[in-house]
Coordinates of C-alpha atoms in Angstrom, one line a residue:
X2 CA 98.7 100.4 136.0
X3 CA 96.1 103.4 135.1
X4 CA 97.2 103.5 131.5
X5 CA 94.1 106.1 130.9
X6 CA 95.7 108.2 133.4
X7 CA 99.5 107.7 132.9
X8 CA 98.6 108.7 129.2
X9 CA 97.0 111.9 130.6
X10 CA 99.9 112.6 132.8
X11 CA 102.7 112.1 129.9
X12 CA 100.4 114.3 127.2
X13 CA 99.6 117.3 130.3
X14 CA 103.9 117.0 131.1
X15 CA 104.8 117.2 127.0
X16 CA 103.0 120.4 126.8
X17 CA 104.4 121.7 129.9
X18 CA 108.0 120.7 128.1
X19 CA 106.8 122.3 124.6
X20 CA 105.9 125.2 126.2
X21 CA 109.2 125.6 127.7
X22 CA 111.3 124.4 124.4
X23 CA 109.9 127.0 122.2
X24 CA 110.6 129.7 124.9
X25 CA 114.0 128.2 125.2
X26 CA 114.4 127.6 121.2
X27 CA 113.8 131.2 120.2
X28 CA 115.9 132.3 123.6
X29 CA 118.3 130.5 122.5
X30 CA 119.2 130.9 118.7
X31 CA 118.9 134.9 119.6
X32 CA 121.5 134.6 122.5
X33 CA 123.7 132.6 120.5
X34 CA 123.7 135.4 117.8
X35 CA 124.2 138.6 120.5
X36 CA 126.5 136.7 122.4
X37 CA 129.0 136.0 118.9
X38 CA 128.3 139.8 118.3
X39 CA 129.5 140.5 122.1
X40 CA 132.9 138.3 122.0
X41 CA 133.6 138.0 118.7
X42 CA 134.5 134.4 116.8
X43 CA 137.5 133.9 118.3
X44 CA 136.8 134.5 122.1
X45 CA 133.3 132.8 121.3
X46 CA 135.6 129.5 120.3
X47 CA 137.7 130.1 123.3
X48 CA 134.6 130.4 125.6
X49 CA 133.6 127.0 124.1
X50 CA 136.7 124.8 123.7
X51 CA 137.5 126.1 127.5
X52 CA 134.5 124.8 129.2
X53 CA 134.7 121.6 126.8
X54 CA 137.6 120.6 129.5
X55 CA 135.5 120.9 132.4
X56 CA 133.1 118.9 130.6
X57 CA 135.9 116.3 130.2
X58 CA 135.8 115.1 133.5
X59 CA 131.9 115.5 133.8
X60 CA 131.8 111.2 132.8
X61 CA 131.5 110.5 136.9
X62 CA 128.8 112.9 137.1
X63 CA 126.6 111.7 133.9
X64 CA 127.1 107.7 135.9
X65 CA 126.1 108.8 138.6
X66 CA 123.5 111.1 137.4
X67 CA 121.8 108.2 135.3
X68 CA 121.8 106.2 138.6
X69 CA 120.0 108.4 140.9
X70 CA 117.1 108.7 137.9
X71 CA 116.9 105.0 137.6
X72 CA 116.6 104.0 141.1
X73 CA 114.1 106.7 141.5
X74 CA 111.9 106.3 139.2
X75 CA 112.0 102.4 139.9
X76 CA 111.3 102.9 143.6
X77 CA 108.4 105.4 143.2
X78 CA 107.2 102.2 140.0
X79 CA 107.5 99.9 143.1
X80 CA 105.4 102.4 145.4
X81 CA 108.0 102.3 147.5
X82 CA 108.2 105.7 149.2
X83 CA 111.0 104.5 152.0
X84 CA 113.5 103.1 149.5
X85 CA 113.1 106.5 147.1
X86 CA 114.0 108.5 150.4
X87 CA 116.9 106.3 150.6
X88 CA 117.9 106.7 147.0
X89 CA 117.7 110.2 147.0
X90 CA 119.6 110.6 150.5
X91 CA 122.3 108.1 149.1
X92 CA 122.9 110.5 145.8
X93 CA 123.0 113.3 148.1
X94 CA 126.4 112.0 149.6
X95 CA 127.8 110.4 146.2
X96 CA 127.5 113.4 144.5
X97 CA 129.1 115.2 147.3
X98 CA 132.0 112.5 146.3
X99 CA 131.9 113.0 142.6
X100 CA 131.5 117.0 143.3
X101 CA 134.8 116.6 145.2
X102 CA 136.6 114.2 142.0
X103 CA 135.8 116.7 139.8
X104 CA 137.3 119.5 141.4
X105 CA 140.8 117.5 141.9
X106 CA 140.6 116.3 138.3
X107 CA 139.9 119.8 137.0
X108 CA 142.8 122.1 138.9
X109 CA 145.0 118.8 138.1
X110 CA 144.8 117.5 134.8
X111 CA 142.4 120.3 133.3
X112 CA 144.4 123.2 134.1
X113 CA 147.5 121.1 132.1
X114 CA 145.8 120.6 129.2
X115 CA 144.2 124.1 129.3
X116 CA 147.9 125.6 129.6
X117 CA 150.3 123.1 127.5
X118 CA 147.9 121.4 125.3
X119 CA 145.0 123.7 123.7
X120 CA 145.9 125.8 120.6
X121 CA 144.7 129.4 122.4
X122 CA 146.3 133.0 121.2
X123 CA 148.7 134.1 124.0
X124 CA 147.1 137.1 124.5
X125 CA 143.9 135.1 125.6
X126 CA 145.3 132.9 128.2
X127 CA 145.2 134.9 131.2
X128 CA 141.1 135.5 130.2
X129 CA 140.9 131.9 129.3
X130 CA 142.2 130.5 132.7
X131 CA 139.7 132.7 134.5
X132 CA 137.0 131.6 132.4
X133 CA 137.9 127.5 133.0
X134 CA 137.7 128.3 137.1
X135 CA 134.4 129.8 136.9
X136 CA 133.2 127.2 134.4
X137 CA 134.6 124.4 136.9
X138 CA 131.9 126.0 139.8
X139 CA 129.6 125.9 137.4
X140 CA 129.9 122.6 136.7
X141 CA 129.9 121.7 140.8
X142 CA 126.9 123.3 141.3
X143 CA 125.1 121.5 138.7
X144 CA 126.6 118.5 140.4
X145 CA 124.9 119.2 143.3
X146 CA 121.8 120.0 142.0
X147 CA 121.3 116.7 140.4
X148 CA 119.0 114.7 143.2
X149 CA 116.5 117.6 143.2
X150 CA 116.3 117.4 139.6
X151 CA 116.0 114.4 139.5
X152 CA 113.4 114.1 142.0
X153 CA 110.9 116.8 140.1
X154 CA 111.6 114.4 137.1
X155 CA 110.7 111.5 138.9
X156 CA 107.5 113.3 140.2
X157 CA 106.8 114.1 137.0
X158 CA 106.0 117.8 137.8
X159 CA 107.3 119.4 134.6
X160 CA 105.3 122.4 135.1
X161 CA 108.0 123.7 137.9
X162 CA 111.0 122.1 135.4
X163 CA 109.4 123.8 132.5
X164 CA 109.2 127.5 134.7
X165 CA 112.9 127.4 136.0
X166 CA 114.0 126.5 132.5
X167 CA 112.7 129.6 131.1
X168 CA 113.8 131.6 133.8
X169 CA 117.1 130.5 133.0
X170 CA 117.0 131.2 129.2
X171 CA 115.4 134.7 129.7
X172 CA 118.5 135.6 132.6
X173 CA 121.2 134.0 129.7
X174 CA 119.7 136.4 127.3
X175 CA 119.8 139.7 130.2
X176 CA 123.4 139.1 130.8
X177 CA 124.6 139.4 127.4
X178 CA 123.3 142.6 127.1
X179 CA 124.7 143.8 130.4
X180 CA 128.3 142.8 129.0
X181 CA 127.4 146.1 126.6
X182 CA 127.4 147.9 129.6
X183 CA 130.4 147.0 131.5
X184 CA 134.0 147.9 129.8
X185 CA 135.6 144.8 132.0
X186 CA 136.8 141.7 129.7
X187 CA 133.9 140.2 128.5
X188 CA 134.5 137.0 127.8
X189 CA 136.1 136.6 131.8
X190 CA 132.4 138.7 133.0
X191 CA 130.1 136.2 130.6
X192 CA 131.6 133.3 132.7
X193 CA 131.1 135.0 136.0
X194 CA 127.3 135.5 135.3
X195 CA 126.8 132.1 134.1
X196 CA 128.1 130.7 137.3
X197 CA 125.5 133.0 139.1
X198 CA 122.6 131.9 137.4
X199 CA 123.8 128.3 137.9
X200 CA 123.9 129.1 141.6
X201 CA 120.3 130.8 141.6
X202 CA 118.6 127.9 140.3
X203 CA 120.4 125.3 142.6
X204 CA 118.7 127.2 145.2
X205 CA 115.1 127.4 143.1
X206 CA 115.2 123.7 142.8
X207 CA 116.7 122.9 146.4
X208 CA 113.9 124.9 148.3
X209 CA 110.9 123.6 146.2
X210 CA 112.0 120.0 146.5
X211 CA 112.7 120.0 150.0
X212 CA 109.4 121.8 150.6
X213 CA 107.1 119.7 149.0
X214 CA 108.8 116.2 148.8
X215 CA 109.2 114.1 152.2
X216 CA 111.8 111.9 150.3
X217 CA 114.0 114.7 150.2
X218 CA 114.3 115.1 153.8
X219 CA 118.1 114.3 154.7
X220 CA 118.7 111.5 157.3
X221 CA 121.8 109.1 157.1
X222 CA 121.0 105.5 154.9
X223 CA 122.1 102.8 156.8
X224 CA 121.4 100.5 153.9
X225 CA 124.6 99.3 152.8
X226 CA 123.3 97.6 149.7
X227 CA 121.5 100.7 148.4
X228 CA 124.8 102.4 148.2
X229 CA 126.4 98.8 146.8
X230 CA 123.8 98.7 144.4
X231 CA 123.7 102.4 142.6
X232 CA 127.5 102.3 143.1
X233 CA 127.6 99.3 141.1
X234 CA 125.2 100.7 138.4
X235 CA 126.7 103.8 138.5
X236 CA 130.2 102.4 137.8
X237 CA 129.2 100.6 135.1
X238 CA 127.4 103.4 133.4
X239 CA 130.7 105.2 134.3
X240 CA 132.5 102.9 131.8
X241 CA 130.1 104.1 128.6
X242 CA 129.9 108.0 130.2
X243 CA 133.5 108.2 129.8
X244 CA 134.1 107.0 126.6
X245 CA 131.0 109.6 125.6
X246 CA 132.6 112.3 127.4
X247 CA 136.1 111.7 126.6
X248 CA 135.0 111.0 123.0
X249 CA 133.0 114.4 122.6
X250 CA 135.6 116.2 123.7
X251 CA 138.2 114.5 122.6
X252 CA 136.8 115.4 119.2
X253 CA 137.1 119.0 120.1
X254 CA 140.6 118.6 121.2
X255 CA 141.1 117.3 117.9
X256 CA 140.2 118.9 115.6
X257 CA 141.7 122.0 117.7
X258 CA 145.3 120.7 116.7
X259 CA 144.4 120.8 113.2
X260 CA 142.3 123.8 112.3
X261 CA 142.0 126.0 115.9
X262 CA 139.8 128.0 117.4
X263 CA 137.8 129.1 114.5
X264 CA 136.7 126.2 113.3
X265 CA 135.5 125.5 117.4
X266 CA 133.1 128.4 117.4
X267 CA 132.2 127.1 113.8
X268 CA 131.3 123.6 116.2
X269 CA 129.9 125.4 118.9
X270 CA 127.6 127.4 116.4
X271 CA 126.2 124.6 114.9
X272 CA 125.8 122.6 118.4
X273 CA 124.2 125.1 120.0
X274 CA 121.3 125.2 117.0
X275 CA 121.3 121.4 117.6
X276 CA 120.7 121.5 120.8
X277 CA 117.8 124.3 120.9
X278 CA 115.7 122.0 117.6
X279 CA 117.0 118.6 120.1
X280 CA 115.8 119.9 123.1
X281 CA 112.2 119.4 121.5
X282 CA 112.6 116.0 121.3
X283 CA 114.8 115.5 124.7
X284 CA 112.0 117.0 126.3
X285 CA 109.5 115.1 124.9
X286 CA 111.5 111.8 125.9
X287 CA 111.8 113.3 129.6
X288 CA 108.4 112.8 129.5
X289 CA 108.5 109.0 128.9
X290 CA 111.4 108.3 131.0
X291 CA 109.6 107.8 134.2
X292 CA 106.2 105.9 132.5
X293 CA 109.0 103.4 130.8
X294 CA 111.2 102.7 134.1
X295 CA 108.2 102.5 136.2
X296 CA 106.0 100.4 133.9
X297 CA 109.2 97.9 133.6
X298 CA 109.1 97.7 137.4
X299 CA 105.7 96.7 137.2
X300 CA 106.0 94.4 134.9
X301 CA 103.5 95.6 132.3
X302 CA 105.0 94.6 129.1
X303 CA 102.6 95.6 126.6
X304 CA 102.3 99.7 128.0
X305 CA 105.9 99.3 128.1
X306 CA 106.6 98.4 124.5
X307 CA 103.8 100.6 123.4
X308 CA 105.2 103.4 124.8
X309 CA 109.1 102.0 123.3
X310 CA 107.5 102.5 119.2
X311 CA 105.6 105.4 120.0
X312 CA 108.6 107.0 121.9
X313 CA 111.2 106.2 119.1
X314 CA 108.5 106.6 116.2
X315 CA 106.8 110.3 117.4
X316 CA 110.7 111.5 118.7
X317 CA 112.1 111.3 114.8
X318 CA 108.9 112.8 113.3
X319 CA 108.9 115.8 115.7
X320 CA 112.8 116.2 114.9
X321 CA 112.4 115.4 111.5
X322 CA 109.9 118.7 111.1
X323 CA 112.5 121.0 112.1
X324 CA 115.1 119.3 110.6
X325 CA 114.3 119.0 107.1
X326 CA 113.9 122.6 106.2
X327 CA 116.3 124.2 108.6
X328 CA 119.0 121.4 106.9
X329 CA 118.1 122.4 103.2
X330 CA 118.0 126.3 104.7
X331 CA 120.9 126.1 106.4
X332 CA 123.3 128.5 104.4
X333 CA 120.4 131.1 104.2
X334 CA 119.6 130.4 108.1
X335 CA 122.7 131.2 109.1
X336 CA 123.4 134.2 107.4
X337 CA 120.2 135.4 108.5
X338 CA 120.7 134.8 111.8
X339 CA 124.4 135.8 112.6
X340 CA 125.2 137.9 109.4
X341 CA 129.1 136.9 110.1
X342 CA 128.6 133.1 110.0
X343 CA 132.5 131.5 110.9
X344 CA 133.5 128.7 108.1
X345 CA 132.0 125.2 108.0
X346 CA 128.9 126.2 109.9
X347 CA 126.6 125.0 107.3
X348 CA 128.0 121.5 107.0
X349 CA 128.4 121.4 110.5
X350 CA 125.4 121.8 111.0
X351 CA 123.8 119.9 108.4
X352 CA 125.7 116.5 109.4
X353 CA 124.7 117.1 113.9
X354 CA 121.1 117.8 112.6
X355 CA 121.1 114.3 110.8
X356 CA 123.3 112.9 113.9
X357 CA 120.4 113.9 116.4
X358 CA 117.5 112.3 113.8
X359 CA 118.8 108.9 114.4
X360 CA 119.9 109.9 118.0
X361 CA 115.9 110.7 118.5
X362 CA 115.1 107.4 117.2
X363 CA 117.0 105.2 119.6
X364 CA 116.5 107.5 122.4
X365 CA 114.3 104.7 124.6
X366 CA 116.3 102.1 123.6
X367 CA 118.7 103.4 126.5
X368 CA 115.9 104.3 128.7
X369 CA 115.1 100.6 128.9
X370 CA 118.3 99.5 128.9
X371 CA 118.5 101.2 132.4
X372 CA 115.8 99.7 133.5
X373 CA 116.7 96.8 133.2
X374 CA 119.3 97.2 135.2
X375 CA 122.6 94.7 134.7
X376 CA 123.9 96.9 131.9
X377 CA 127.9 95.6 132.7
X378 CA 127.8 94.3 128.8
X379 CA 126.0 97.3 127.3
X380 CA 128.3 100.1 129.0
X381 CA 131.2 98.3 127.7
X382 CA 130.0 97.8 124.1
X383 CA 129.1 101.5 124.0
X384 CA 132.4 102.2 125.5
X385 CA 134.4 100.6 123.1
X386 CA 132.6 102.1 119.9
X387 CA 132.5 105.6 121.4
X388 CA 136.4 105.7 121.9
X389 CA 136.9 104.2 119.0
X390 CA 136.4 107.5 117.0
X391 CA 139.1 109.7 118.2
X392 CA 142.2 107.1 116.3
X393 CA 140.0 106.7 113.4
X394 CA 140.0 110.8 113.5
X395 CA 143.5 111.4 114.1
X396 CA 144.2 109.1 111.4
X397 CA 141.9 111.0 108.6
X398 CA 142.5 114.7 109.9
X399 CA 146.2 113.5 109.1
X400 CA 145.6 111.8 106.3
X401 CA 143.8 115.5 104.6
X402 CA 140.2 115.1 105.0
X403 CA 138.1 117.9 106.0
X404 CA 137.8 119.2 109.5
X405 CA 133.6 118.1 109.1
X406 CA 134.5 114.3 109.4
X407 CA 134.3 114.7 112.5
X408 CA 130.5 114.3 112.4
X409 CA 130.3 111.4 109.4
X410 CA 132.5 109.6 112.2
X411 CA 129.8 110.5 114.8
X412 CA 126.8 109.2 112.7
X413 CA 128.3 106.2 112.0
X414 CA 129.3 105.0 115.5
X415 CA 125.8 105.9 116.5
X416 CA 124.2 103.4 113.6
X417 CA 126.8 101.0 114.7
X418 CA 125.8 100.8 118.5
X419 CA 122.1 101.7 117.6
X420 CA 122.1 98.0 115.5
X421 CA 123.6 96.6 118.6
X422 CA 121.5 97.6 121.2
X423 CA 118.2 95.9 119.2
X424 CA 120.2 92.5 119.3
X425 CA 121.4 93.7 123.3
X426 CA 117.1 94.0 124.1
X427 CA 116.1 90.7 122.4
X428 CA 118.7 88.8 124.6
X429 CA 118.0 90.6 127.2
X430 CA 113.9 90.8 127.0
X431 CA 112.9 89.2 123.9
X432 CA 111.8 92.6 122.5
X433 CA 110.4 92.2 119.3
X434 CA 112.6 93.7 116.6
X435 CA 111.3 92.4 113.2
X436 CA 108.3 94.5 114.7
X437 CA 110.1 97.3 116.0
X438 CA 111.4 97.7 112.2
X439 CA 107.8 97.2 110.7
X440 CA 106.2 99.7 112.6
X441 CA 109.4 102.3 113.5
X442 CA 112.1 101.5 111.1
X443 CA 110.3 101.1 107.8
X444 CA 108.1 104.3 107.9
X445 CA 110.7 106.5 108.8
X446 CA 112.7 105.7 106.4
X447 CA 109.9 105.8 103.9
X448 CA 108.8 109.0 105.2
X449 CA 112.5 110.7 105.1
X450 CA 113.0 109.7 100.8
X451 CA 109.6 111.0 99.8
X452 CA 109.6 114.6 101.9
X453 CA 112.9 114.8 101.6
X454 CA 112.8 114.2 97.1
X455 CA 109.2 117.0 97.7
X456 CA 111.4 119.2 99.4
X457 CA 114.5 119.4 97.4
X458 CA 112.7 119.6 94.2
X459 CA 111.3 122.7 95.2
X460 CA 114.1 124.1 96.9
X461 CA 116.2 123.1 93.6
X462 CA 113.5 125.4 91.1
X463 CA 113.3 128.5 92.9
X464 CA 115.6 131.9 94.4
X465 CA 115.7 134.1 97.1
X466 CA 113.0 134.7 99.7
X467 CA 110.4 132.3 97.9
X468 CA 112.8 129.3 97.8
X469 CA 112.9 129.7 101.6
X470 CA 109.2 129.7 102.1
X471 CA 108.1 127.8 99.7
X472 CA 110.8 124.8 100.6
X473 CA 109.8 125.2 104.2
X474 CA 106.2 125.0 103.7
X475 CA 106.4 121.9 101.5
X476 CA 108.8 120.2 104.1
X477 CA 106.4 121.0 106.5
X478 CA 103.1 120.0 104.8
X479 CA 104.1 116.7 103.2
X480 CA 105.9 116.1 106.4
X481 CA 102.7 116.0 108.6
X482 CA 100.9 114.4 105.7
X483 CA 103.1 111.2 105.6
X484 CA 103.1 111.3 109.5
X485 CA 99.8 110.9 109.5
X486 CA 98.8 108.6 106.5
X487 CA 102.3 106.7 106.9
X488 CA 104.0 107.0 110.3
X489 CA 100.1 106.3 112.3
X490 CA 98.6 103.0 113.0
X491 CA 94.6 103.3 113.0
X492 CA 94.6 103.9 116.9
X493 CA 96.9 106.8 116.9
X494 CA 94.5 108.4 113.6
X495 CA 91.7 108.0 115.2
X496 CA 93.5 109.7 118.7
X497 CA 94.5 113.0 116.6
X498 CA 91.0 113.4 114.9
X499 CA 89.5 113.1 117.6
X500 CA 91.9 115.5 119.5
X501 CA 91.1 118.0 116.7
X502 CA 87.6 118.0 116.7
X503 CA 87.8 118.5 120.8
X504 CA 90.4 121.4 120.0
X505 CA 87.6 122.9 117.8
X506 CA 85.3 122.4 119.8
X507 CA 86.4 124.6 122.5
X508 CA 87.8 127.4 119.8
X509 CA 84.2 127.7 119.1
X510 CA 82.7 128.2 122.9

């Protein structure tokens, strides 16, 4: 395997990804804020907790999306050009199926708990129900669009991902200003133009990916075993994407019954900061997905663990920048940012910032997991722990305890399972895991006390305007200080100076 290359390829697609997150991240955050102003908190939880049903049944679609990825990247690993034609015609027709489940599931089961279950104002419900059927053909057509996108991933051509991405952030942004303009319900016309942007990028991705890719062109698989095999794999990975799915939402439901919509949009607030800071990091592991599943497939164990500690190591330290003063911040953040911030925002979004750090972390772990491909064991261990928070909720929401334990319970599932999965590689590949700790583990824990105790300190001395900047620019520089000193080997010191001084160099011509 060109490693040279394959290095050049992941560092050229990361830009192409960062380029698109901080498009996306600042997108983002302001929609977030026009569209609370737009609805208002309540039809802004509504909007939220509604769609959260669809999302329910989504479990089939995140197997069988995880399947198609995996046996694509593994065939184009293999340089086998006829079986990724066949992979990607296969997941053409099963997502057809799961397209089809979903719909049944969702005007079945969704529209009961929609009607009968969810705590929603009556006055709402008629707006609600025509915001759950819109959300549902959403949902379908990003069902459908899943084997293209997959396919660009697999390609590695971020450059088109990267482009429709913040095409789509810029047209989320238009819409909610063109609900100013129309005096129709609001909350039932911000669904209707989500479901046409939806349906305008299916068609972005369909056309370039059947235009440039020759896998893509449809012909019926004969091969019985294909379909046996990402069937199989994809009904395993069913197993852990439904206790995820029904455990996320499940959560929601939740914590509904007790404390309403209010404390939803409070959720949705803080997720939807989450996921603009995450989708840094996400990005940057979509990056590595393919190099890690192909360079299994070939049987190149050193790039592969390389790329394992340097996937998991530079995923928390990019997080960790944002995280740290945005965390500390958060109360002045918010207020900034949405003026009217609903209650338990802050700690909401203090404990899904520290859930994503150690989400980052482990991020490969999974990737490789896949790879290796018998995962019957692993889906059901990560079954098991994910369902296992909703009684262990139930039981403390009834007991009194705040409506924000819904998150401590989150974090420590995830460092249950994440200790798991280290025991799950060794068996499964020997991977080393005293080293993993050494060179992953042990700095980033080292790392997180002493920026962490910097950054605190200041925050803890000073007022106003200059606590803000000041505790943000310490975060920051003793952040990329003990990255550098503590979180590099030699190698990866000697990569960034010398990455500097060619950065200079060009400034200067």
């Amino acid at each position: 395997m060109a490693t040279n290359e394959n290095t050049k390829r992941i560092a050229k697609n990361t830009v192409f990804l960062y380029i698109r997150m901080f498009f996306l991240l600042l997108i983002g955050l302001y929609t977030v804020r026009v569209v609370l102003s737009v609805l208002g908190v309540e039809d802004y939880g509504i909007y939220n907790l509604v769609g959260s049903i669809v999302v329910l049944f989504s479990f089939i679609n995140a197997s069988s999306s995880a399947s198609t990825q995996r046996y694509l990247n593994f065939a184009l690993g293999e340089n086998d050009n006829l079986k990724a034609q066949n992979v990607f015609n296969s997941s053409i027709v099963i997502h057809l199926v799961v397209a089809l489940i979903i719909l049944i599931l969702s005007e079945t089961v969704g529209l009961l708990l929609l009607n009968y279950y969810l705590v929603i104002p009556e006055e709402r419900m008629v707006a609600a129900n025509w915001v759950y059927q819109f959300s549902v053909i959403t949902t379908i057509i990003n069902i459908l669009k899943i084997p293209y996108n997959a396919t660009i991933i697999a390609y590695e051509k971020m450059s088109f991902f990267a482009f429709l991405s913040i095409i789509e952030g810029v047209s989320k942004l238009l819409i909610v200003f063109l609900l100013k303009v129309f005096s129709f319900d609001k909350l039932i016309l911000y669904s209707i133009f989500i479901a046409a942007i939806s349906l305008i990028l299916f068609l972005a991705f369909f056309i370039y990916v059947t235009k440039n890719y020759e896998i893509s062109k449809f012909k019926r698989n004969k091969d019985k075993e294909l379909y046996k095999e990402l069937i199989s794999f994809s009904g395993w990975n069913l197993i852990s994407s439904i206790g995820d799915v029904v455990a996320t939402q499940g959560l929601n439901f939740i914590v509904n019954r007790f404390y309403g919509v209010i404390v939803n949009a409070a959720m949705g607030i803080a997720n939807q900061v989450n996921n603009a800071v995450y989708g840094l990091i996400s990005n940057f592991q979509v990056a590595f997905e393919p190099q890690i599943v192909k360079s299994y497939a070939a049987n190149d164990r050193n790039y592969l663990l390389n790329l394992i500690f340097k996937t998991s190591k530079f995923s928390y330290f990019l997080l960790y920048i944002f995280v740290l003063p945005l965390s500390i911040n958060a109360s002045f953040v918010l207020e900034l940012w949405l003026k009217d911030v609903p209650e338990y925002s802050v700690i909401f979004l203090r404990l899904i910032l520290i859930y994503s750090l150690f989400n980052s972390a482990v991020g490969p772990m999974w990737m490789v997991a896949y790879a290796i491909g018998n995962i019957r064991n692993y889906q059901i261990v990560a079954f098991f722990i994910s369902l296992s928070q909703l009684p262990l909720l139930w039981v403390v929401l009834k007991i009194g305890y705040p409506a924000y334990t819904v998150i401590l319970i989150k974090i420590i599932a995830i460092l249950i399972f994440s200790t798991w999965r280290l025991g799950y590689l060794y068996r499964r590949m020997e991977f080393p895991v005293l080293s993993y700790i050494k060179n992953v583990v042990f700095p980033i824990i080292l790392i997180t006390i002493i920026s962490f105790s910097c950054t605190y300190i200041t925050f803890c001395h000073l007022n106003g305007l200059l606590q803000f900047f000041c505790s943000c620019g310490v975060s920051v520089i003793s952040t990329f200080m003990l990255c550098f000193f503590i979180g590099c080997n030699k190698s990866e010191r000697k990569s960034i100076i010398l990455y500097i001084k060619k950065l200079g160099n060009k400034i200067k011509k």
